[in-house]
Amino acid sequence: MHRLAVLAAVSALLAGCQSEQECTLLAARAGVGLEVEAPLAARAETVSMQVCWDGSCTPVAAGLERSSKMASATCSGDTCSATGVRTADKHGFGEVKGLPKRPVRIRLKLLGAGSDPVLDRTVEVTPRGSFPNGPGCGEGGPSTSLIVSGDGVVRER
């Protein structure tokens, strides 16, 4: 009985020595991110995606928005500011409930004005889990990201 009490006391002491990791409340949605580079982005008005795995396909709703980047940043003491500028690229994200962490097939269509086809490609990618709050704070939804180059080549980021 004495050994059990000593073991319990040592365990409690060691548990108290561990530092607690603080976790933020950032979330990570399961889905597919998309970046379309110029000059192709200028012709792309909307996006249509279909994600397939295990013999079934899921249509994915995603919008396209103009991208931006940081043009300049300045700091004075402990205060910083940044100026953003729009680029000729576009980006979007489509949520995919139940997206697995194994290979999936994505059919990506970019449509122009009047729903004219700009690009129609199918790629196989492997979504991965993400840890937006750090590895000790739980895993967010699996996701993947596609980059469409200005000349229409699609690759996984």
XYZ file of C-alpha atoms in Angstrom:
157
model
C 0.000 0.000 0.000
C 2.894 2.315 0.829
C 4.374 1.807 -2.671
C 1.052 2.701 -4.264
C 0.878 5.961 -2.282
C 4.459 6.877 -3.265
C 3.737 6.079 -6.927
C 0.581 8.221 -6.854
C 2.454 11.134 -5.236
C 5.295 10.976 -7.789
C 2.807 10.800 -10.672
C 0.930 13.834 -9.358
C 4.175 15.758 -8.927
C 5.358 14.965 -12.450
C 1.970 15.849 -13.923
C 2.216 19.245 -12.248
C 5.600 19.866 -13.889
C 4.218 19.624 -17.416
C 3.554 22.950 -19.069
C 0.045 23.429 -20.397
C -0.192 24.268 -24.064
C -2.590 27.081 -24.794
C -4.804 26.442 -27.787
C -6.505 29.122 -29.863
C -9.973 28.629 -31.259
C -8.935 28.608 -34.919
C -10.901 26.162 -37.030
C -9.928 24.305 -40.185
C -12.737 23.345 -42.540
C -12.541 20.193 -44.624
C -12.341 21.105 -48.272
C -10.473 22.173 -51.380
C -8.658 25.492 -51.749
C -8.053 26.930 -55.196
C -5.647 29.509 -56.608
C -5.890 30.577 -60.250
C -2.925 32.548 -61.555
C -2.948 35.278 -64.187
C -3.506 35.510 -67.095
C -5.993 32.598 -66.912
C -7.634 34.174 -63.845
C -8.835 37.112 -65.958
C -11.010 34.758 -68.036
C -12.335 32.670 -65.103
C -15.612 33.980 -63.654
C -16.895 30.921 -61.777
C -15.666 27.511 -60.658
C -17.316 24.100 -60.583
C -15.725 21.198 -58.711
C -16.644 17.590 -58.133
C -14.719 15.510 -55.568
C -14.896 11.709 -55.864
C -13.877 8.869 -53.543
C -15.158 5.380 -52.727
C -17.261 5.252 -55.894
C -19.327 8.395 -55.273
C -18.889 12.050 -56.164
C -19.764 15.225 -54.286
C -20.445 18.532 -56.052
C -18.541 21.362 -54.384
C -19.708 24.966 -54.310
C -16.830 27.439 -54.419
C -16.610 31.086 -55.383
C -13.730 32.927 -57.023
C -12.467 36.205 -55.610
C -9.635 38.527 -56.545
C -6.486 37.805 -54.566
C -4.372 40.348 -52.746
C -0.863 40.553 -51.389
C 0.999 42.737 -48.945
C 2.576 45.692 -50.741
C 4.384 47.295 -47.843
C 4.730 47.079 -44.079
C 6.051 49.500 -41.506
C 6.639 49.196 -37.790
C 7.059 51.847 -35.136
C 7.850 50.455 -31.702
C 5.411 47.646 -30.986
C 2.864 48.765 -33.618
C 2.974 47.609 -37.225
C 0.800 48.330 -40.241
C 0.570 46.807 -43.691
C -0.895 47.864 -47.011
C -2.550 45.302 -49.251
C -2.996 45.484 -53.017
C -5.115 43.380 -55.338
C -3.362 41.064 -57.768
C -4.472 39.640 -61.114
C -4.864 36.189 -59.499
C -8.075 34.717 -58.029
C -8.730 32.304 -55.161
C -11.555 30.283 -53.640
C -12.454 27.491 -51.235
C -15.075 24.767 -51.366
C -16.138 22.932 -48.225
C -16.338 19.128 -48.583
C -18.007 17.344 -45.693
C -16.534 13.902 -45.010
C -13.400 14.529 -47.085
C -11.036 11.614 -46.361
C -7.282 11.688 -45.772
C -6.596 9.406 -48.730
C -6.491 9.886 -52.513
C -9.501 11.601 -54.104
C -10.231 12.620 -57.678
C -11.201 16.240 -58.347
C -12.786 17.449 -61.562
C -12.190 21.179 -61.799
C -13.996 23.400 -64.289
C -13.344 27.102 -64.680
C -16.068 28.946 -66.552
C -15.907 32.345 -68.188
C -18.543 34.903 -69.090
C -21.743 33.215 -70.238
C -20.550 29.929 -68.704
C -18.086 29.398 -71.546
C -15.535 26.716 -70.560
C -12.099 28.125 -69.750
C -10.546 24.992 -68.219
C -11.678 21.402 -67.538
C -9.164 19.175 -65.733
C -9.255 16.114 -63.490
C -6.515 15.555 -60.915
C -5.874 13.040 -58.159
C -4.737 14.493 -54.835
C -4.441 13.389 -51.208
C -6.037 15.659 -48.577
C -4.129 16.002 -45.326
C -5.179 16.845 -41.810
C -4.249 20.254 -40.504
C -3.377 21.553 -37.068
C -4.324 25.264 -37.092
C -3.748 25.561 -33.331
C -0.549 23.502 -33.164
C 0.028 19.743 -32.982
C -1.036 19.444 -29.338
C -4.434 21.065 -29.842
C -6.298 18.592 -32.028
C -6.602 18.086 -35.738
C -8.780 20.215 -38.002
C -10.595 19.008 -41.084
C -8.606 17.440 -43.916
C -7.976 19.695 -46.873
C -6.018 20.104 -50.058
C -5.238 23.039 -52.296
C -4.971 23.274 -56.070
C -2.950 25.813 -58.013
C -3.862 26.529 -61.627
C -0.976 28.172 -63.456
C -1.586 30.964 -65.936
C -1.273 28.473 -68.799
C -3.744 25.946 -67.305
C -1.504 23.408 -65.564
C -3.184 22.135 -62.368
C -1.092 20.881 -59.460
C -1.563 20.169 -55.793
C 0.007 22.703 -53.447
